[in-house]
Structure formats: C-alpha cells, structure tokens
PDB file of C-alpha atoms in Angstrom:
ATOM      1  CA  UNK A  27      13.940 -28.578 -42.694  1.00 49.00           C
ATOM      2  CA  UNK A  28      10.928 -27.044 -43.965  1.00 52.00           C
ATOM      3  CA  UNK A  29       9.228 -23.805 -42.438  1.00 47.00           C
ATOM      4  CA  UNK A  30       6.024 -25.978 -41.206  1.00 53.00           C
ATOM      5  CA  UNK A  31       8.650 -28.214 -39.347  1.00 52.00           C
ATOM      6  CA  UNK A  32      10.241 -25.320 -37.939  1.00 47.00           C
ATOM      7  CA  UNK A  33       6.796 -23.893 -36.809  1.00 46.00           C
ATOM      8  CA  UNK A  34       5.663 -27.278 -35.524  1.00 49.00           C
ATOM      9  CA  UNK A  35       8.724 -27.715 -33.510  1.00 50.00           C
ATOM     10  CA  UNK A  36       8.461 -24.260 -31.585  1.00 53.00           C
ATOM     11  CA  UNK A  37       4.994 -22.640 -31.470  1.00 49.00           C
ATOM     12  CA  UNK A  38       2.803 -25.885 -31.796  1.00 49.00           C
ATOM     13  CA  UNK A  39       4.548 -27.780 -28.863  1.00 55.00           C
ATOM     14  CA  UNK A  40       4.279 -24.801 -26.645  1.00 54.00           C
ATOM     15  CA  UNK A  41       0.614 -24.898 -27.449  1.00 53.00           C
ATOM     16  CA  UNK A  42       0.430 -28.761 -26.655  1.00 51.00           C
ATOM     17  CA  UNK A  43       2.009 -28.241 -23.302  1.00 58.00           C
ATOM     18  CA  UNK A  44      -0.543 -25.320 -22.315  1.00 61.00           C
ATOM     19  CA  UNK A  45      -3.297 -26.698 -19.904  1.00 73.00           C
ATOM     20  CA  UNK A  46      -6.400 -24.461 -19.880  1.00 81.00           C
ATOM     21  CA  UNK A  47      -7.680 -26.160 -16.735  1.00 86.00           C
ATOM     22  CA  UNK A  48      -4.624 -25.712 -14.980  1.00 83.00           C
ATOM     23  CA  UNK A  49      -4.786 -22.102 -15.896  1.00 84.00           C
ATOM     24  CA  UNK A  50      -8.243 -21.561 -14.744  1.00 89.00           C
ATOM     25  CA  UNK A  51      -7.258 -23.041 -11.355  1.00 90.00           C
ATOM     26  CA  UNK A  52      -4.300 -21.371 -10.619  1.00 89.00           C
ATOM     27  CA  UNK A  53      -6.081 -17.764 -11.846  1.00 91.00           C
ATOM     28  CA  UNK A  54      -8.843 -18.699  -9.637  1.00 93.00           C
ATOM     29  CA  UNK A  55      -6.783 -19.526  -6.810  1.00 92.00           C
ATOM     30  CA  UNK A  56      -4.622 -16.173  -7.290  1.00 93.00           C
ATOM     31  CA  UNK A  57      -8.014 -14.205  -7.357  1.00 93.00           C
ATOM     32  CA  UNK A  58      -9.220 -15.647  -4.266  1.00 94.00           C
ATOM     33  CA  UNK A  59      -5.857 -15.088  -2.281  1.00 94.00           C
ATOM     34  CA  UNK A  60      -5.343 -11.591  -3.574  1.00 93.00           C
ATOM     35  CA  UNK A  61      -9.040 -10.511  -2.659  1.00 93.00           C
ATOM     36  CA  UNK A  62      -7.785 -12.015   1.191  1.00 94.00           C
ATOM     37  CA  UNK A  63      -4.929  -9.691   0.820  1.00 93.00           C
ATOM     38  CA  UNK A  64      -7.024  -6.541  -0.187  1.00 91.00           C
ATOM     39  CA  UNK A  65      -9.252  -7.249   2.508  1.00 90.00           C
ATOM     40  CA  UNK A  66      -6.275  -7.578   5.242  1.00 90.00           C
ATOM     41  CA  UNK A  67      -4.795  -4.457   3.824  1.00 89.00           C
ATOM     42  CA  UNK A  68      -7.979  -2.338   4.373  1.00 85.00           C
ATOM     43  CA  UNK A  69      -8.522  -3.856   7.885  1.00 83.00           C
ATOM     44  CA  UNK A  70      -4.917  -3.050   8.863  1.00 82.00           C
ATOM     45  CA  UNK A  71      -4.096  -0.020   7.144  1.00 74.00           C
ATOM     46  CA  UNK A  72      -2.508   2.558   9.792  1.00 55.00           C
ATOM     47  CA  UNK A  73      -1.931   5.514   7.862  1.00 54.00           C
ATOM     48  CA  UNK A  74      -4.055   8.639   7.017  1.00 54.00           C
ATOM     49  CA  UNK A  75      -4.166   8.142   3.322  1.00 59.00           C
ATOM     50  CA  UNK A  76      -5.807   5.034   1.840  1.00 63.00           C
ATOM     51  CA  UNK A  77      -5.226   4.111  -1.766  1.00 72.00           C
ATOM     52  CA  UNK A  78      -7.721   2.562  -3.874  1.00 77.00           C
ATOM     53  CA  UNK A  79      -5.406   2.076  -6.488  1.00 80.00           C
ATOM     54  CA  UNK A  80      -2.692   0.636  -4.498  1.00 81.00           C
ATOM     55  CA  UNK A  81      -5.247  -1.828  -3.270  1.00 82.00           C
ATOM     56  CA  UNK A  82      -6.423  -2.643  -6.851  1.00 86.00           C
ATOM     57  CA  UNK A  83      -2.455  -3.222  -7.613  1.00 86.00           C
ATOM     58  CA  UNK A  84      -2.141  -6.027  -4.916  1.00 88.00           C
ATOM     59  CA  UNK A  85      -5.049  -7.967  -6.953  1.00 90.00           C
ATOM     60  CA  UNK A  86      -3.518  -7.362 -10.436  1.00 90.00           C
ATOM     61  CA  UNK A  87      -0.332  -8.037  -9.210  1.00 88.00           C
ATOM     62  CA  UNK A  88      -1.047 -11.715  -7.931  1.00 90.00           C
ATOM     63  CA  UNK A  89      -2.689 -12.323 -10.949  1.00 91.00           C
ATOM     64  CA  UNK A  90       0.152 -11.318 -13.558  1.00 88.00           C
ATOM     65  CA  UNK A  91       2.797 -12.933 -11.275  1.00 87.00           C
ATOM     66  CA  UNK A  92       0.742 -16.368 -11.187  1.00 88.00           C
ATOM     67  CA  UNK A  93       0.325 -15.763 -14.964  1.00 85.00           C
ATOM     68  CA  UNK A  94       4.171 -15.466 -15.686  1.00 83.00           C
ATOM     69  CA  UNK A  95       5.233 -17.862 -13.308  1.00 84.00           C
ATOM     70  CA  UNK A  96       3.032 -20.659 -15.034  1.00 84.00           C
ATOM     71  CA  UNK A  97       4.701 -19.226 -18.422  1.00 77.00           C
ATOM     72  CA  UNK A  98       8.379 -19.512 -17.010  1.00 77.00           C
ATOM     73  CA  UNK A  99       7.926 -23.292 -15.035  1.00 74.00           C
ATOM     74  CA  UNK A 100       6.681 -24.569 -18.617  1.00 66.00           C
ATOM     75  CA  UNK A 101       9.691 -23.535 -20.600  1.00 62.00           C
ATOM     76  CA  UNK A 102      13.184 -23.281 -19.679  1.00 55.00           C
ATOM     77  CA  UNK A 103      14.004 -20.858 -22.534  1.00 54.00           C
ATOM     78  CA  UNK A 104      10.936 -18.501 -21.885  1.00 57.00           C
ATOM     79  CA  UNK A 105      12.327 -18.151 -18.180  1.00 55.00           C
ATOM     80  CA  UNK A 106      15.584 -17.076 -19.245  1.00 52.00           C
ATOM     81  CA  UNK A 107      13.819 -14.570 -21.366  1.00 54.00           C
ATOM     82  CA  UNK A 108      11.625 -13.265 -18.609  1.00 56.00           C
ATOM     83  CA  UNK A 109      14.568 -12.783 -16.371  1.00 53.00           C
ATOM     84  CA  UNK A 110      16.085 -10.474 -18.792  1.00 52.00           C
ATOM     85  CA  UNK A 111      13.069  -8.543 -19.746  1.00 50.00           C
ATOM     86  CA  UNK A 112      11.975  -8.028 -16.372  1.00 53.00           C
ATOM     87  CA  UNK A 113      15.387  -6.887 -15.039  1.00 50.00           C
ATOM     88  CA  UNK A 114      15.196  -3.848 -16.995  1.00 47.00           C
ATOM     89  CA  UNK A 115      11.907  -2.758 -15.338  1.00 51.00           C
ATOM     90  CA  UNK A 116      12.020   0.181 -13.218  1.00 55.00           C
ATOM     91  CA  UNK A 117       9.427   0.962 -10.483  1.00 55.00           C
ATOM     92  CA  UNK A 118       9.624   4.417  -9.497  1.00 58.00           C
ATOM     93  CA  UNK A 119       6.336   4.652  -7.448  1.00 59.00           C
ATOM     94  CA  UNK A 120       6.476   6.240  -4.215  1.00 63.00           C
ATOM     95  CA  UNK A 121       5.252   4.214  -1.141  1.00 65.00           C
ATOM     96  CA  UNK A 122       3.226   6.191   1.199  1.00 66.00           C
ATOM     97  CA  UNK A 123       3.339   3.487   4.179  1.00 69.00           C
ATOM     98  CA  UNK A 124       6.054   1.150   4.901  1.00 73.00           C
ATOM     99  CA  UNK A 125       3.598  -1.494   5.570  1.00 78.00           C
ATOM    100  CA  UNK A 126       2.748  -1.426   1.951  1.00 80.00           C
ATOM    101  CA  UNK A 127       5.900  -2.770   1.016  1.00 84.00           C
ATOM    102  CA  UNK A 128       4.754  -6.029   3.177  1.00 87.00           C
ATOM    103  CA  UNK A 129       1.489  -6.309   0.834  1.00 89.00           C
ATOM    104  CA  UNK A 130       3.558  -5.842  -2.045  1.00 87.00           C
ATOM    105  CA  UNK A 131       5.831  -8.696  -1.434  1.00 90.00           C
ATOM    106  CA  UNK A 132       2.690 -10.980  -0.198  1.00 92.00           C
ATOM    107  CA  UNK A 133       0.879 -10.427  -3.249  1.00 91.00           C
ATOM    108  CA  UNK A 134       4.116 -11.176  -5.183  1.00 88.00           C
ATOM    109  CA  UNK A 135       4.948 -14.427  -3.144  1.00 91.00           C
ATOM    110  CA  UNK A 136       1.320 -15.595  -3.462  1.00 92.00           C
ATOM    111  CA  UNK A 137       1.721 -15.229  -7.294  1.00 90.00           C
ATOM    112  CA  UNK A 138       4.900 -17.173  -7.670  1.00 88.00           C
ATOM    113  CA  UNK A 139       3.823 -19.674  -5.163  1.00 91.00           C
ATOM    114  CA  UNK A 140       0.556 -20.593  -7.069  1.00 91.00           C
ATOM    115  CA  UNK A 141       2.072 -20.048 -10.365  1.00 87.00           C
ATOM    116  CA  UNK A 142       4.523 -22.779  -9.245  1.00 85.00           C
ATOM    117  CA  UNK A 143       1.559 -25.190  -8.612  1.00 87.00           C
ATOM    118  CA  UNK A 144       1.688 -25.125  -4.587  1.00 90.00           C
ATOM    119  CA  UNK A 145      -1.892 -23.786  -4.184  1.00 90.00           C
ATOM    120  CA  UNK A 146      -2.096 -25.301  -0.730  1.00 92.00           C
ATOM    121  CA  UNK A 147       0.887 -23.538   0.754  1.00 93.00           C
ATOM    122  CA  UNK A 148      -0.199 -20.351  -0.577  1.00 92.00           C
ATOM    123  CA  UNK A 149      -3.654 -20.585   0.936  1.00 93.00           C
ATOM    124  CA  UNK A 150      -1.890 -21.643   4.459  1.00 94.00           C
ATOM    125  CA  UNK A 151       0.720 -19.149   4.286  1.00 93.00           C
ATOM    126  CA  UNK A 152      -1.579 -16.054   3.298  1.00 93.00           C
ATOM    127  CA  UNK A 153      -4.017 -17.306   6.284  1.00 94.00           C
ATOM    128  CA  UNK A 154      -1.041 -17.450   8.782  1.00 94.00           C
ATOM    129  CA  UNK A 155       0.215 -14.211   7.603  1.00 93.00           C
ATOM    130  CA  UNK A 156      -3.646 -12.395   7.510  1.00 91.00           C
ATOM    131  CA  UNK A 157      -4.005 -13.835  11.032  1.00 92.00           C
ATOM    132  CA  UNK A 158      -0.818 -12.245  12.289  1.00 90.00           C
ATOM    133  CA  UNK A 159      -1.067  -8.821  10.581  1.00 88.00           C
ATOM    134  CA  UNK A 160      -4.708  -8.568  12.011  1.00 86.00           C
ATOM    135  CA  UNK A 161      -3.438  -9.416  15.747  1.00 85.00           C
ATOM    136  CA  UNK A 162      -0.801  -6.947  15.797  1.00 80.00           C
ATOM    137  CA  UNK A 163      -3.491  -4.064  14.118  1.00 74.00           C
ATOM    138  CA  UNK A 164      -5.935  -4.783  16.571  1.00 66.00           C
ATOM    139  CA  UNK A 165      -3.536  -4.631  19.596  1.00 61.00           C
ATOM    140  CA  UNK A 166      -3.228  -1.044  18.842  1.00 52.00           C
ATOM    141  CA  UNK A 167      -5.497   1.824  20.341  1.00 49.00           C
ATOM    142  CA  UNK A 168      -8.121   2.669  18.058  1.00 51.00           C
ATOM    143  CA  UNK A 169      -7.470   6.193  17.487  1.00 58.00           C
ATOM    144  CA  UNK A 170      -8.849   9.037  14.659  1.00 66.00           C
ATOM    145  CA  UNK A 171      -6.403   9.844  12.061  1.00 78.00           C
ATOM    146  CA  UNK A 172      -6.473  13.268  10.595  1.00 84.00           C
ATOM    147  CA  UNK A 173      -4.007  15.731   8.509  1.00 87.00           C
ATOM    148  CA  UNK A 174      -3.585  19.307   9.880  1.00 88.00           C
ATOM    149  CA  UNK A 175      -2.574  21.875   7.383  1.00 89.00           C
ATOM    150  CA  UNK A 176      -1.183  25.031   9.162  1.00 89.00           C
ATOM    151  CA  UNK A 177      -0.194  28.454   7.888  1.00 89.00           C
ATOM    152  CA  UNK A 178       2.232  30.192  10.141  1.00 89.00           C
ATOM    153  CA  UNK A 179       4.351  33.319  10.389  1.00 88.00           C
ATOM    154  CA  UNK A 180       7.347  32.060  12.038  1.00 87.00           C
ATOM    155  CA  UNK A 181       9.278  29.335  13.891  1.00 86.00           C
ATOM    156  CA  UNK A 182       8.221  30.684  17.426  1.00 88.00           C
ATOM    157  CA  UNK A 183       4.672  30.084  16.259  1.00 88.00           C
ATOM    158  CA  UNK A 184       5.721  26.517  14.829  1.00 88.00           C
ATOM    159  CA  UNK A 185       7.096  25.755  18.297  1.00 89.00           C
ATOM    160  CA  UNK A 186       3.948  26.699  20.032  1.00 89.00           C
ATOM    161  CA  UNK A 187       1.645  24.898  18.124  1.00 90.00           C
ATOM    162  CA  UNK A 188       3.845  21.527  17.881  1.00 89.00           C
ATOM    163  CA  UNK A 189       3.887  21.740  22.014  1.00 89.00           C
ATOM    164  CA  UNK A 190       0.033  21.846  21.587  1.00 89.00           C
ATOM    165  CA  UNK A 191      -0.002  18.769  19.671  1.00 87.00           C
ATOM    166  CA  UNK A 192       2.337  17.055  21.783  1.00 86.00           C
ATOM    167  CA  UNK A 193       0.283  17.387  24.690  1.00 85.00           C
ATOM    168  CA  UNK A 194      -3.092  16.917  23.013  1.00 84.00           C
ATOM    169  CA  UNK A 195      -2.705  14.152  20.475  1.00 85.00           C
ATOM    170  CA  UNK A 196      -1.649  10.495  20.594  1.00 81.00           C
ATOM    171  CA  UNK A 197       1.105  10.815  17.795  1.00 83.00           C
ATOM    172  CA  UNK A 198       1.938  13.322  15.144  1.00 87.00           C
ATOM    173  CA  UNK A 199       4.607  13.302  12.258  1.00 88.00           C
ATOM    174  CA  UNK A 200       5.583  16.675  10.356  1.00 88.00           C
ATOM    175  CA  UNK A 201       5.121  15.487   6.688  1.00 87.00           C
ATOM    176  CA  UNK A 202       6.074  18.561   4.862  1.00 87.00           C
ATOM    177  CA  UNK A 203       7.273  22.082   5.550  1.00 87.00           C
ATOM    178  CA  UNK A 204       7.442  24.920   3.515  1.00 87.00           C
ATOM    179  CA  UNK A 205       8.866  28.426   4.141  1.00 86.00           C
ATOM    180  CA  UNK A 206       8.534  31.642   1.969  1.00 84.00           C
ATOM    181  CA  UNK A 207       8.671  34.944   2.776  1.00 81.00           C
ATOM    182  CA  UNK A 208       4.991  35.409   3.997  1.00 79.00           C
ATOM    183  CA  UNK A 209       5.696  32.767   6.553  1.00 84.00           C
ATOM    184  CA  UNK A 210       5.612  28.836   6.461  1.00 88.00           C
ATOM    185  CA  UNK A 211       3.102  26.269   5.607  1.00 90.00           C
ATOM    186  CA  UNK A 212       3.200  22.847   7.595  1.00 89.00           C
ATOM    187  CA  UNK A 213       1.477  19.496   7.365  1.00 90.00           C
ATOM    188  CA  UNK A 214       1.379  17.248   9.817  1.00 89.00           C
ATOM    189  CA  UNK A 215      -0.145  13.534  10.129  1.00 88.00           C
ATOM    190  CA  UNK A 216      -1.673  12.984  13.567  1.00 87.00           C
ATOM    191  CA  UNK A 217      -3.872  10.526  15.427  1.00 82.00           C
ATOM    192  CA  UNK A 218      -6.033  11.781  18.464  1.00 80.00           C
ATOM    193  CA  UNK A 219      -6.464  10.139  21.796  1.00 70.00           C
ATOM    194  CA  UNK A 220     -10.177  10.163  21.367  1.00 67.00           C
ATOM    195  CA  UNK A 221     -12.738  11.804  18.756  1.00 61.00           C
ATOM    196  CA  UNK A 222     -12.132  15.186  20.260  1.00 70.00           C
ATOM    197  CA  UNK A 223     -10.525  17.902  18.305  1.00 77.00           C
ATOM    198  CA  UNK A 224     -10.741  20.838  20.715  1.00 81.00           C
ATOM    199  CA  UNK A 225      -6.980  21.396  20.320  1.00 84.00           C
ATOM    200  CA  UNK A 226      -7.494  22.937  16.920  1.00 85.00           C
ATOM    201  CA  UNK A 227      -9.389  25.785  18.839  1.00 86.00           C
ATOM    202  CA  UNK A 228      -6.088  25.991  20.650  1.00 87.00           C
ATOM    203  CA  UNK A 229      -4.003  26.401  17.836  1.00 89.00           C
ATOM    204  CA  UNK A 230      -6.171  29.097  16.449  1.00 86.00           C
ATOM    205  CA  UNK A 231      -5.617  31.066  19.375  1.00 87.00           C
ATOM    206  CA  UNK A 232      -1.871  30.804  19.331  1.00 89.00           C
ATOM    207  CA  UNK A 233      -0.250  34.417  18.001  1.00 89.00           C
ATOM    208  CA  UNK A 234       0.947  34.079  14.317  1.00 87.00           C
ATOM    209  CA  UNK A 235      -1.297  31.111  13.338  1.00 88.00           C
ATOM    210  CA  UNK A 236      -2.977  32.554  10.361  1.00 87.00           C
ATOM    211  CA  UNK A 237      -4.858  29.152   9.302  1.00 86.00           C
ATOM    212  CA  UNK A 238      -5.277  25.815  10.734  1.00 87.00           C
ATOM    213  CA  UNK A 239      -7.364  23.225   8.868  1.00 85.00           C
ATOM    214  CA  UNK A 240      -8.030  19.813  10.091  1.00 84.00           C
ATOM    215  CA  UNK A 241      -8.775  17.029   7.730  1.00 82.00           C
ATOM    216  CA  UNK A 242     -10.435  13.634   8.982  1.00 74.00           C
ATOM    217  CA  UNK A 243      -9.722  10.294   7.530  1.00 60.00           C
ATOM    218  CA  UNK A 244     -12.735  10.540   5.639  1.00 52.00           C
ATOM    219  CA  UNK A 245     -12.325  13.768   3.919  1.00 46.00           C
ATOM    220  CA  UNK A 246     -14.333  16.163   6.421  1.00 45.00           C
ATOM    221  CA  UNK A 247     -12.716  19.666   7.078  1.00 41.00           C
ATOM    222  CA  UNK A 248     -12.897  21.163  10.346  1.00 45.00           C
ATOM    223  CA  UNK A 249     -10.896  24.593  10.233  1.00 44.00           C
TER     224      UNK A 249
END
C-alpha cells in the first residue's frame, strides 16, 4: 500500500461525501432560526442587564453546533473524536439571568436538530417555543427596571431603606452588599409599579443615607 492509497482512503473519501449545497442550506436555516431566537431574547428579557454579547452568542452557537453535527453525522470516527474533544471543554461564564439558560439550550438544540437534517422540526419547534415565551412574557405587568446603588452608614439605615422599597416598588432584589469601616454599600435590582421614582427622594431623607443613585434600564442616572 502506497502513501497515495492511504491518503485517498482517508481524506479524499471524506471530501467526496461533503455536500456544499447541504452545508449552505443547513447554515442558512440555522442563521434564520438563531436570529429568531435573538429577537425573542430581546423581547422577553426581564432582567435589568441586557447583554449584547450574549445575544450574539446565541446566533454563533446555533451556527457552530449545526456545523459540528453535520460533520459528526457524516463520519462515525469523527463523531467519537468530537465527543472526546468536547468533553474536556469547561464553560465558566456566569449566567446573569436564569432564563438565559433556556436560550442557550434552545440555540444548542436548534443547531443539533438542523445539523441532523430535520430542518422542519427545528422551525416548527422554535416557532412554538417562541410563541410560548412571548405569551408568558406579555402576561406580566410591564414595569420599569432600575438598579439602585446606596451608600449607608449602618444596618439600621439599611432596614429603613428596604422598608421604603417594600412599600414603593413592585419587586426588588439585593444583588450585592459590601460592608467596611465607613459603612456599607448596597446594590439592588428593582422594578417600579409605574414610571415614578419619587421614592428616591424619600430614601435621601432617611438619616444615615450618604448617597443613593438610581440607574435606569437605558443607562440614565437619577441621584
């Protein structure tokens, strides 16, 4: 057996099995569905922090997954190598909102289904998932999301401020709390019952509040 025979039996056979048309159709379908996922993500986002990079990741993830699955389904030996290679990958990026996990798995599942050649299933499934997410998102009362950054002197001041938030806003979550010798810094994510922010003035009047900064969803500051 010559070198040409070895080369022909491994590499050229794989090239001959490759279909340019199938690849373009699969990637085009993955792009359309991933853009649909991107739009649903923007419309159903309920957190304060919107991440452009995460939204772009959804598109790229579907395309890459589709490409990998196409290669895996066309070659059994390659599929075993892919499983071994991907098993050592570790993803350590923090997920800011739990719902982002749904979109990650949605993008992955769409790429897998399209790569396996079941494009109609990917389109119908994505359409159903998108409609369900939109319906559940629209059932919620629309409110204004903010981040409140507070500089407080002691825990007594903190209790008074949190009591005002409980009475004035629809929902709030304390995201971080830093305590030092000078006092404490507290960051809360909140949603108002309406567009009013008069509660910030009440917080300023609380003894022991050194600073209160309200950051709106679109980046506007109100201190």
